[in-house]
XYZ file of C-alpha atoms in Angstrom:
658
model
C 40.522 -8.605 -25.214
C 39.665 -6.964 -21.895
C 40.489 -3.263 -21.496
C 40.129 -1.702 -18.053
C 39.255 1.987 -17.714
C 39.754 4.202 -14.673
C 38.366 7.740 -14.493
C 36.821 10.054 -11.935
C 33.536 8.234 -12.642
C 34.908 4.900 -11.461
C 36.386 1.679 -12.860
C 34.977 0.010 -15.975
C 35.693 -2.981 -18.188
C 35.152 -3.365 -21.915
C 35.469 -6.473 -24.073
C 36.975 -5.326 -27.356
C 38.834 -6.776 -30.308
C 42.510 -5.816 -30.881
C 41.454 -4.364 -34.228
C 38.767 -2.141 -32.648
C 39.128 1.506 -33.701
C 39.947 3.978 -30.954
C 36.684 5.799 -31.757
C 34.685 2.811 -30.451
C 36.601 2.850 -27.178
C 36.032 6.611 -26.930
C 32.293 6.144 -27.406
C 32.163 3.513 -24.635
C 34.139 5.791 -22.309
C 31.755 8.681 -22.963
C 28.821 6.483 -21.959
C 30.322 6.209 -18.456
C 30.974 9.932 -18.004
C 28.939 12.860 -16.759
C 28.744 15.761 -19.277
C 32.194 15.093 -20.708
C 33.609 17.475 -23.324
C 34.895 15.160 -26.027
C 37.500 17.690 -27.133
C 39.228 17.324 -23.752
C 38.983 13.515 -23.523
C 42.477 12.094 -22.968
C 43.967 8.678 -22.172
C 47.200 7.627 -20.523
C 49.036 4.567 -19.248
C 49.812 6.382 -15.988
C 47.659 7.883 -13.229
C 49.244 11.294 -13.868
C 51.132 12.579 -16.888
C 51.635 11.282 -20.447
C 47.996 12.145 -21.393
C 47.144 12.001 -25.092
C 44.009 13.590 -26.532
C 41.822 10.907 -28.103
C 40.937 13.272 -30.960
C 44.586 13.084 -32.151
C 44.439 9.271 -32.458
C 41.777 9.075 -35.172
C 42.101 6.059 -37.466
C 44.259 3.960 -35.119
C 43.166 0.701 -33.492
C 43.927 -0.649 -30.023
C 46.665 -2.978 -31.244
C 48.471 -0.080 -32.965
C 48.408 1.833 -29.688
C 50.141 -1.044 -27.900
C 47.163 -2.088 -25.790
C 46.837 -5.761 -24.858
C 44.493 -7.976 -22.839
C 44.010 -6.697 -19.279
C 45.708 -3.301 -19.727
C 44.564 -0.434 -17.486
C 43.889 2.888 -19.219
C 43.586 6.133 -17.244
C 41.059 8.632 -18.562
C 40.730 12.356 -17.929
C 38.375 15.007 -19.312
C 36.748 18.329 -18.564
C 33.011 18.573 -18.002
C 30.702 20.894 -19.862
C 27.492 22.431 -18.448
C 24.933 20.541 -20.546
C 25.263 16.902 -21.579
C 22.979 17.496 -24.567
C 25.385 20.101 -26.027
C 28.242 17.621 -26.640
C 29.660 18.270 -30.067
C 32.178 15.859 -31.572
C 35.457 17.323 -32.600
C 35.762 15.153 -35.701
C 33.455 12.876 -37.662
C 35.426 9.883 -36.373
C 33.999 10.273 -32.847
C 30.186 10.450 -32.890
C 28.599 11.632 -29.668
C 26.844 8.835 -27.779
C 23.047 8.780 -27.808
C 21.664 10.056 -24.533
C 18.906 7.910 -23.051
C 17.411 10.905 -21.264
C 17.869 14.620 -21.083
C 19.823 14.435 -17.815
C 21.852 11.209 -17.992
C 23.914 9.126 -20.366
C 23.338 5.972 -18.328
C 20.573 3.698 -19.640
C 19.719 2.280 -16.206
C 18.962 5.735 -14.805
C 16.133 6.324 -17.301
C 14.379 3.023 -16.507
C 10.758 3.284 -15.353
C 10.552 0.847 -12.456
C 7.417 -0.681 -11.003
C 5.643 1.210 -8.223
C 6.754 -1.339 -5.633
C 10.421 -0.748 -6.544
C 9.989 3.008 -6.207
C 8.331 2.413 -2.841
C 11.213 0.389 -1.401
C 13.885 2.657 -2.854
C 12.349 5.539 -0.910
C 12.575 3.644 2.415
C 15.447 2.379 4.513
C 13.819 -1.020 5.203
C 15.283 -1.210 8.718
C 13.718 -3.847 10.994
C 12.489 -2.123 14.193
C 13.066 -3.722 17.595
C 11.494 -2.864 20.926
C 13.406 -2.177 24.141
C 14.801 -5.387 25.687
C 13.822 -5.489 29.350
C 16.751 -7.775 30.251
C 19.675 -6.062 28.531
C 18.654 -2.460 27.821
C 19.821 -0.334 30.785
C 19.095 3.065 29.222
C 16.121 5.392 29.250
C 13.100 5.297 26.996
C 14.574 7.788 24.514
C 17.951 6.059 24.165
C 19.085 3.090 22.066
C 21.728 0.378 22.321
C 22.922 -2.717 20.444
C 20.071 -4.787 21.865
C 17.244 -2.576 20.614
C 18.602 -0.665 17.630
C 16.945 -1.490 14.282
C 18.429 -4.274 12.181
C 19.427 -4.091 8.550
C 16.874 -5.771 6.224
C 19.481 -8.391 5.289
C 20.378 -9.340 8.869
C 21.189 -13.080 8.841
C 20.165 -13.764 12.453
C 16.714 -12.251 11.892
C 16.127 -14.379 8.792
C 17.272 -17.531 10.580
C 15.085 -16.808 13.603
C 11.998 -16.203 11.428
C 12.730 -19.093 9.068
C 13.085 -16.852 5.992
C 15.130 -18.828 3.472
C 15.657 -16.129 0.843
C 16.373 -12.428 1.096
C 13.925 -10.204 -0.705
C 15.221 -8.521 -3.849
C 15.539 -5.062 -2.292
C 17.074 -6.417 0.913
C 19.708 -8.092 -1.270
C 20.315 -4.808 -3.110
C 20.733 -3.046 0.223
C 23.292 -5.681 1.229
C 25.286 -5.114 -1.972
C 25.107 -1.323 -1.736
C 24.863 -0.287 1.930
C 23.291 3.093 2.416
C 26.358 4.633 4.040
C 28.606 3.897 1.058
C 26.640 5.935 -1.481
C 28.977 8.934 -1.141
C 32.150 6.955 -0.550
C 33.040 6.684 -4.229
C 31.576 7.179 -7.661
C 31.461 3.426 -8.248
C 28.983 2.967 -5.383
C 26.190 4.377 -7.565
C 26.811 1.932 -10.407
C 24.362 -0.969 -10.916
C 25.497 -3.885 -8.713
C 23.798 -6.666 -10.713
C 24.134 -8.023 -14.226
C 22.112 -10.633 -16.052
C 23.562 -14.122 -16.078
C 24.745 -15.609 -19.390
C 26.202 -19.026 -20.197
C 26.564 -18.406 -23.939
C 29.920 -18.263 -25.735
C 31.006 -14.651 -26.292
C 30.817 -13.777 -29.962
C 33.072 -12.236 -31.120
C 35.798 -13.424 -28.792
C 37.325 -10.563 -26.743
C 40.829 -11.808 -27.548
C 40.170 -11.757 -31.288
C 42.742 -14.492 -31.822
C 40.546 -17.160 -33.417
C 37.388 -17.630 -35.496
C 34.075 -17.421 -33.617
C 32.495 -20.517 -32.104
C 32.229 -23.294 -33.320
C 35.353 -22.496 -35.344
C 37.341 -21.926 -32.185
C 37.096 -21.224 -28.471
C 39.393 -20.011 -25.700
C 39.285 -19.084 -22.034
C 38.383 -15.497 -22.905
C 35.110 -16.357 -24.664
C 33.985 -19.641 -23.145
C 31.607 -19.586 -20.133
C 32.969 -20.742 -16.806
C 31.968 -23.968 -15.078
C 28.551 -23.839 -13.393
C 27.776 -24.897 -9.838
C 24.030 -25.087 -9.260
C 23.038 -23.476 -5.985
C 20.088 -21.868 -4.282
C 19.881 -18.156 -5.156
C 20.506 -15.771 -2.230
C 17.336 -13.776 -2.989
C 14.011 -14.095 -4.780
C 12.213 -11.562 -6.935
C 8.750 -12.301 -5.467
C 8.238 -13.346 -1.857
C 4.505 -14.076 -1.813
C 1.593 -14.773 -4.166
C -1.743 -13.415 -2.951
C -4.984 -14.267 -4.751
C -7.480 -11.486 -4.007
C -10.514 -13.770 -3.681
C -11.252 -17.488 -3.471
C -13.974 -17.007 -6.079
C -11.276 -16.276 -8.675
C -9.877 -19.782 -8.194
C -13.331 -21.377 -7.973
C -14.314 -19.881 -11.326
C -11.059 -21.119 -12.835
C -11.693 -24.624 -11.461
C -15.258 -24.692 -12.830
C -14.040 -25.732 -16.293
C -12.046 -28.657 -14.895
C -14.968 -29.754 -12.735
C -17.293 -29.732 -15.749
C -14.972 -31.464 -18.256
C -12.105 -33.122 -16.368
C -9.681 -31.387 -18.769
C -6.718 -29.420 -17.390
C -6.779 -25.615 -17.717
C -4.227 -22.800 -18.007
C -4.615 -19.096 -17.236
C -2.537 -15.924 -17.039
C -2.558 -14.168 -13.665
C -3.638 -10.525 -13.989
C -2.602 -8.428 -11.019
C -0.041 -6.048 -9.576
C 2.986 -5.996 -7.246
C 2.756 -4.568 -3.736
C 4.988 -4.360 -0.635
C 4.931 -7.509 1.513
C 5.638 -6.668 5.138
C 6.012 -10.268 6.357
C 9.536 -10.242 4.875
C 11.963 -7.305 5.187
C 11.494 -5.166 2.049
C 9.378 -7.945 0.543
C 7.316 -7.938 -2.659
C 4.064 -9.792 -3.252
C 2.119 -10.428 -6.451
C -1.604 -9.728 -5.949
C -3.860 -11.596 -8.421
C -7.118 -9.855 -9.363
C -8.216 -12.068 -12.286
C -7.266 -15.136 -14.328
C -7.408 -14.671 -18.091
C -7.588 -17.915 -20.053
C -5.936 -17.924 -23.517
C -6.934 -20.312 -26.342
C -5.910 -23.852 -25.364
C -6.634 -27.526 -25.848
C -7.122 -29.305 -22.543
C -6.402 -32.993 -21.975
C -6.902 -35.336 -19.051
C -3.214 -35.235 -18.097
C -1.979 -32.035 -19.737
C -2.785 -29.291 -22.225
C -1.592 -27.677 -25.451
C -0.920 -23.956 -25.501
C 0.234 -21.519 -28.176
C 2.874 -18.899 -27.335
C 2.917 -16.016 -27.782
C -0.884 -15.801 -27.579
C -2.493 -13.570 -30.167
C -4.532 -11.421 -27.772
C -1.636 -10.666 -25.411
C -0.938 -7.031 -26.501
C -4.619 -6.081 -26.143
C -4.979 -7.750 -22.742
C -1.790 -6.133 -21.409
C -2.932 -2.702 -22.592
C -6.352 -3.282 -21.046
C -4.828 -4.282 -17.711
C -2.553 -1.247 -17.746
C -5.627 1.016 -17.991
C -7.056 -0.231 -14.689
C -6.828 1.792 -11.505
C -4.351 0.889 -10.117
C -2.549 -0.365 -13.272
C -2.384 -4.129 -13.642
C -0.062 -6.448 -15.536
C 0.577 -10.148 -16.082
C 2.239 -11.330 -12.855
C 2.431 -15.044 -13.700
C 0.360 -18.003 -14.771
C -1.592 -20.859 -13.216
C -2.496 -24.344 -14.407
C -4.297 -27.372 -13.032
C -2.795 -30.811 -12.504
C -5.721 -32.670 -10.976
C -6.644 -36.333 -11.166
C -9.494 -37.804 -9.067
C -8.621 -40.972 -7.171
C -10.206 -44.182 -8.529
C -11.496 -45.131 -5.074
C -13.178 -41.811 -4.310
C -13.865 -39.428 -7.193
C -14.422 -36.561 -4.754
C -10.730 -36.682 -3.777
C -7.671 -35.977 -5.899
C -4.379 -37.807 -6.345
C -1.530 -36.459 -4.217
C 1.211 -36.436 -6.856
C 3.457 -33.445 -6.030
C 5.353 -34.015 -2.781
C 8.955 -34.355 -1.480
C 9.217 -38.001 -2.591
C 8.001 -37.138 -6.095
C 8.401 -33.664 -7.641
C 7.097 -30.125 -7.225
C 7.498 -28.897 -10.800
C 8.383 -31.337 -13.547
C 11.470 -30.683 -15.669
C 9.225 -29.737 -18.605
C 7.298 -27.256 -16.448
C 10.520 -25.765 -15.049
C 11.905 -25.196 -18.552
C 8.598 -23.630 -19.608
C 8.779 -21.346 -16.554
C 12.313 -20.323 -17.583
C 11.068 -19.412 -21.075
C 8.267 -17.283 -19.603
C 10.570 -15.528 -17.128
C 13.147 -14.785 -19.839
C 10.411 -13.244 -21.998
C 9.245 -11.015 -19.108
C 12.266 -9.384 -17.443
C 11.905 -6.815 -14.667
C 12.785 -3.194 -15.352
C 15.431 -2.307 -12.789
C 17.983 0.409 -12.128
C 20.137 -2.264 -10.472
C 21.352 -3.629 -13.838
C 23.467 -1.842 -16.489
C 21.026 -2.945 -19.189
C 17.998 -1.706 -17.234
C 16.581 -5.253 -17.090
C 17.160 -7.956 -14.510
C 15.550 -11.296 -13.674
C 11.749 -11.654 -13.679
C 8.804 -11.515 -11.300
C 6.627 -13.992 -13.229
C 5.231 -16.586 -10.809
C 4.252 -20.177 -11.646
C 1.191 -21.412 -9.720
C -0.143 -24.980 -9.728
C -3.532 -26.251 -8.584
C -2.998 -29.839 -7.491
C -4.162 -32.446 -4.984
C -3.083 -32.419 -1.352
C -2.356 -35.293 1.019
C -6.005 -35.387 2.148
C -7.362 -35.274 -1.415
C -8.326 -31.590 -1.407
C -7.119 -28.934 -3.876
C -4.437 -26.404 -3.019
C -2.218 -23.813 -4.711
C 1.569 -24.112 -4.899
C 3.735 -21.265 -6.222
C 7.297 -21.211 -7.575
C 9.850 -19.375 -9.647
C 12.887 -20.830 -11.358
C 16.360 -19.475 -10.648
C 18.361 -17.151 -12.877
C 20.700 -20.087 -13.485
C 17.757 -21.997 -14.975
C 16.892 -19.074 -17.262
C 20.511 -18.702 -18.413
C 20.815 -22.450 -19.106
C 17.622 -22.409 -21.168
C 18.859 -19.360 -23.079
C 22.117 -21.194 -23.864
C 20.113 -24.285 -24.969
C 21.926 -26.423 -22.398
C 19.102 -28.414 -20.780
C 16.018 -30.382 -21.790
C 13.151 -32.221 -20.128
C 13.382 -35.872 -19.153
C 10.875 -38.724 -19.094
C 11.311 -38.695 -15.325
C 9.583 -35.464 -14.183
C 12.080 -35.018 -11.342
C 15.141 -35.099 -13.622
C 16.622 -32.448 -15.956
C 18.899 -33.612 -18.754
C 22.038 -31.696 -19.777
C 22.381 -31.637 -23.555
C 25.437 -32.828 -25.429
C 27.831 -30.302 -26.946
C 27.106 -29.613 -30.620
C 29.741 -28.164 -32.977
C 27.622 -28.112 -36.140
C 27.451 -24.692 -37.774
C 23.670 -24.239 -37.609
C 23.004 -25.535 -34.099
C 26.305 -24.788 -32.379
C 26.031 -25.412 -28.645
C 28.808 -25.205 -26.069
C 28.070 -26.866 -22.733
C 30.469 -26.043 -19.872
C 30.962 -28.301 -16.894
C 27.910 -28.310 -14.603
C 28.047 -29.421 -10.961
C 25.672 -29.618 -8.025
C 26.338 -30.245 -4.342
C 24.498 -32.437 -1.855
C 25.037 -33.985 1.562
C 25.860 -37.682 1.576
C 24.849 -40.269 4.148
C 27.671 -39.084 6.434
C 26.464 -35.476 6.424
C 29.367 -34.304 4.274
C 28.831 -31.903 1.367
C 29.781 -33.552 -1.920
C 30.116 -31.956 -5.344
C 28.898 -34.070 -8.251
C 28.821 -33.578 -12.011
C 25.354 -32.723 -13.327
C 26.023 -34.507 -16.613
C 24.032 -36.224 -17.961
C 21.238 -35.241 -15.528
C 20.434 -33.607 -12.189
C 17.349 -33.129 -9.932
C 14.940 -30.396 -11.010
C 14.755 -29.021 -7.461
C 18.123 -27.298 -8.012
C 16.338 -24.888 -10.384
C 13.342 -24.036 -8.180
C 12.634 -21.143 -5.810
C 9.663 -21.524 -3.459
C 7.143 -18.680 -3.247
C 4.645 -18.606 -0.384
C 0.994 -18.060 -1.273
C -2.399 -17.493 0.294
C -5.649 -15.534 0.403
C -6.172 -12.290 2.340
C -7.993 -12.516 5.661
C -10.269 -9.643 4.649
C -10.743 -9.957 0.877
C -11.129 -6.700 -1.030
C -10.839 -7.647 -4.712
C -10.464 -4.950 -7.338
C -13.256 -6.481 -9.442
C -16.537 -6.949 -7.581
C -18.155 -9.500 -9.901
C -17.143 -12.845 -11.382
C -20.479 -13.778 -12.934
C -19.752 -13.188 -16.624
C -18.750 -16.089 -18.873
C -15.014 -16.792 -19.101
C -13.220 -16.454 -22.421
C -12.021 -19.363 -24.580
C -14.333 -21.989 -23.076
C -16.212 -22.966 -26.254
C -19.307 -25.059 -25.640
C -19.005 -24.600 -21.908
C -19.247 -20.855 -21.399
C -19.858 -18.985 -24.645
C -19.473 -15.219 -24.645
C -22.088 -13.456 -26.799
C -23.062 -9.818 -27.075
C -26.704 -10.923 -26.819
C -26.044 -12.043 -23.236
C -24.573 -8.634 -22.430
C -27.541 -6.786 -23.933
C -29.994 -9.053 -22.141
C -28.335 -8.426 -18.790
C -28.182 -4.673 -19.421
C -31.894 -4.784 -20.149
C -32.583 -6.704 -16.939
C -30.572 -4.138 -14.985
C -32.594 -1.373 -16.708
C -29.358 0.301 -17.832
C -31.042 2.461 -20.539
C -33.176 4.084 -17.844
C -30.212 5.309 -15.791
C -29.644 9.064 -16.304
C -26.251 10.556 -17.138
C -26.010 12.446 -13.880
C -25.935 10.765 -10.490
C -28.329 13.482 -9.247
C -31.576 11.663 -9.885
C -32.571 8.112 -10.612
C -32.352 5.093 -8.352
C -28.940 4.895 -6.559
C -29.466 1.192 -5.857
C -29.966 0.577 -9.580
C -26.743 2.434 -10.358
C -24.853 0.423 -7.745
C -26.164 -2.883 -9.116
C -25.103 -1.967 -12.652
C -21.691 -0.741 -11.455
C -21.099 -4.014 -9.617
C -22.068 -6.086 -12.667
C -19.713 -4.051 -14.883
C -16.851 -4.607 -12.421
C -15.921 -7.938 -14.007
C -12.581 -8.541 -15.743
C -13.991 -11.108 -18.162
C -16.863 -8.807 -19.153
C -14.510 -5.882 -19.753
C -12.101 -8.056 -21.771
C -14.999 -9.343 -23.892
C -16.434 -5.875 -24.567
C -12.997 -4.767 -25.700
C -13.106 -7.397 -28.453
C -16.583 -6.519 -29.797
C -15.533 -3.270 -31.548
C -18.641 -1.606 -30.078
C -16.545 0.519 -27.740
C -13.874 2.913 -28.978
C -10.327 2.848 -27.662
C -10.712 6.002 -25.565
C -14.078 4.921 -24.182
C -12.562 1.544 -23.334
C -10.157 3.323 -20.997
C -13.153 4.868 -19.238
C -14.866 1.479 -18.967
C -11.794 -0.192 -17.431
C -11.363 2.691 -15.014
C -15.037 2.405 -14.020
C -14.838 -1.377 -13.618
C -11.840 -1.058 -11.298
C -13.326 1.767 -9.205
C -12.820 1.053 -5.496
C -16.409 1.818 -4.469
C -19.274 0.585 -6.650
C -21.745 2.072 -4.154
C -20.601 5.569 -5.099
C -23.463 7.117 -7.153
C -20.944 9.022 -9.305
C -18.968 5.899 -10.295
C -20.891 5.516 -13.576
C -21.109 9.180 -14.589
C -18.047 9.284 -16.855
C -18.968 6.008 -18.580
C -22.624 6.900 -19.236
C -21.568 10.139 -20.935
C -19.407 8.330 -23.514
C -20.623 7.881 -27.074
C -19.887 4.146 -26.992
C -22.157 3.656 -23.974
C -24.998 5.467 -25.730
C -24.527 3.190 -28.743
C -24.620 0.149 -26.455
C -27.837 1.420 -24.877
C -29.392 1.792 -28.331
C -28.696 -1.859 -29.063
C -30.035 -2.776 -25.618
C -33.366 -1.036 -26.248
C -33.758 -2.685 -29.656
C -33.119 -6.197 -28.332
C -34.970 -5.857 -25.026
C -37.567 -8.607 -24.335
C -41.167 -7.547 -24.888
C -43.490 -7.179 -21.920
C -46.297 -9.784 -21.680
C -49.313 -9.198 -23.916
C -52.184 -7.113 -22.470
C -54.893 -9.404 -23.851
C -55.671 -12.960 -22.842
C -55.600 -15.830 -25.346
C -58.900 -16.517 -27.066
C -61.106 -18.891 -25.180
C -59.296 -18.281 -21.929
C -61.251 -17.658 -18.771
C -58.271 -16.073 -16.997
C -58.056 -12.337 -16.238
C -56.092 -10.556 -18.983
C -52.541 -9.432 -18.157
C -52.022 -5.672 -18.428
C -49.491 -2.970 -17.780
C -50.190 -3.049 -14.055
C -47.708 -5.935 -13.541
C -45.124 -4.729 -11.008
C -41.636 -4.237 -12.486
C -39.987 -6.656 -10.048
C -42.434 -9.404 -11.099
C -41.694 -8.728 -14.757
C -37.942 -8.837 -14.046
C -38.368 -12.182 -12.301
C -40.311 -13.580 -15.288
C -37.628 -12.382 -17.679
C -34.801 -13.789 -15.557
C -36.339 -17.216 -15.070
C -37.244 -17.579 -18.740
C -33.658 -16.923 -19.828
C -34.373 -13.317 -20.837
C -36.669 -14.181 -23.739
C -39.986 -13.104 -22.198
C -42.941 -15.443 -21.673
C -44.008 -17.307 -18.569
C -42.057 -18.977 -15.819
C -39.634 -21.674 -16.863
C -37.592 -24.357 -15.120
C -34.233 -22.793 -16.082
C -32.234 -21.259 -13.232
C -29.278 -18.914 -13.780
C -26.231 -19.664 -11.628
C -25.279 -16.456 -9.759
C -21.589 -17.499 -9.839
C -20.969 -18.477 -13.468
C -24.326 -17.474 -15.100
C -24.739 -20.945 -16.568
C -28.375 -21.787 -17.359
C -29.242 -24.879 -15.316
C -32.286 -26.806 -16.551
C -32.161 -29.565 -13.910
C -33.864 -29.525 -10.561
C -30.736 -29.889 -8.431
C -29.490 -27.394 -5.882
C -25.964 -27.049 -7.354
C -24.776 -25.589 -10.662
C -23.971 -28.110 -13.407
C -20.787 -26.197 -14.368
C -19.153 -24.674 -11.295
C -20.762 -26.923 -8.671
C -21.607 -23.995 -6.412
C -25.068 -23.618 -4.811
C -27.725 -22.015 -6.997
């Protein structure tokens, strides 16, 4: 049953069973209070008078006290100086566990992302300049025509064709700044996660749990599918076009579709009031089996904890902001162009892809102080590389709505053979796979322009679950990682990662010769090595070799994500680590030998000696694949480092110029 609580902290609701002990209600009340002394906690059925100390009601349940569904209970208590000094009066009323030293509220101890802290510290008002036609005041005055607008102003969004409010603009709309001191309830979290599951146990407590019984108190309400009023991410920005080109190289070489996790961070997006954008700095490819028209992927992927920890060590810290996959099919008439398959007359995301997106978003909620649980929605973005109307390749980005995530969690929907259609599952009352499916509706405009509500059973269009996310590349790219030349992980037979390649490249860059201190040595050599190390795929590979300790790995990631590789001191901390010295030892032992100083017998040529210039020797080593010897016909691609043995001008793997 539903019990309503009113205290000086605000109004609260609790779903409890009639047989719930009063101690459980007392514990829930204490979680809503500020430094309450449990010995003074009292309840009453009136706003004033008739108070009864809760400590005198030990052993009694709500039904014994005469409470029923919907009753309002008034609570009073005296505060004590320190919340951590609460001492229960009896063993029947354990003190609630504090989530922090200063607050009993779990949402107040949540560590939000940096972008959330940024927008919470700003008012988000939309500035407007003085209107020459209507403003009749001086330069230092302000009127209705030039005063700043709230970030959720409807006319501004309509004028600038912004379909969805940003997340923080929506929060500002729910909790206007001026109301923060109006009442205690204004500081409570305004959002709660959506759920379409049957409540178990039932709040009324009058019947067995589902599927044994169901009532209006525990069954979910009917669902009307509608566009969400806000979106968690407003824009997807890929830091460099090379990141996408390297990802596409595998498809170009094999024709098999590829999948990758987007490694990046969240930043303010000023094109939308209080907006948030996901900035992609790398694409990490998990183990997968590509096919011509799809791919097989294992979730969760085994290396995920290591990769997340590695990304978190970067400067600034990175995380998984979404995923990307290819859906490309060359046209039969012209293999240089791709089929245009995702468009308004077809689909944007298939029903299977939308359900997969819902699973990913549910598994990656956003830490937020706006929800009582400290978690709300998700910022994971789905990106698709597919053909355009002119046969080129472009990126499309989406999220699925919170309704989609809640329906997947309740096991209500499934994919259809038609990619544009989502099927609603049948209700199932079996004990093992019990599934309750409420009524689901969606609205549309008919041929007369009238809005019509229609049942979504047995199916409905997938577009009712999608949220568009704009995307693009920065005008002045400044990627966090300065190199994309190292082989990409989990591309067996196409790009194989080996420690020998790393050692060979370190030898070519003369890494063992670089001194620990930046005072001395060749600064250009240090800059070249720093740039080569600034590669996500290289760093991720070195982290799996066990040659670098955990602490030294933090130094390597920090060095690889340094903003300025030209800085002579960028490598100092890394070169001083024990793991780097070990790596240099291996590099010296496996370095290619310089050419012999004596000529072959019977040769009339002048013997080669130590007077060969270093740059000539480096060129010989590079062109022979790092194995020493004379010039060869193999050319290393500067983009993907694939060894091309043909005489063409483009790389066999990535297709970029050699």
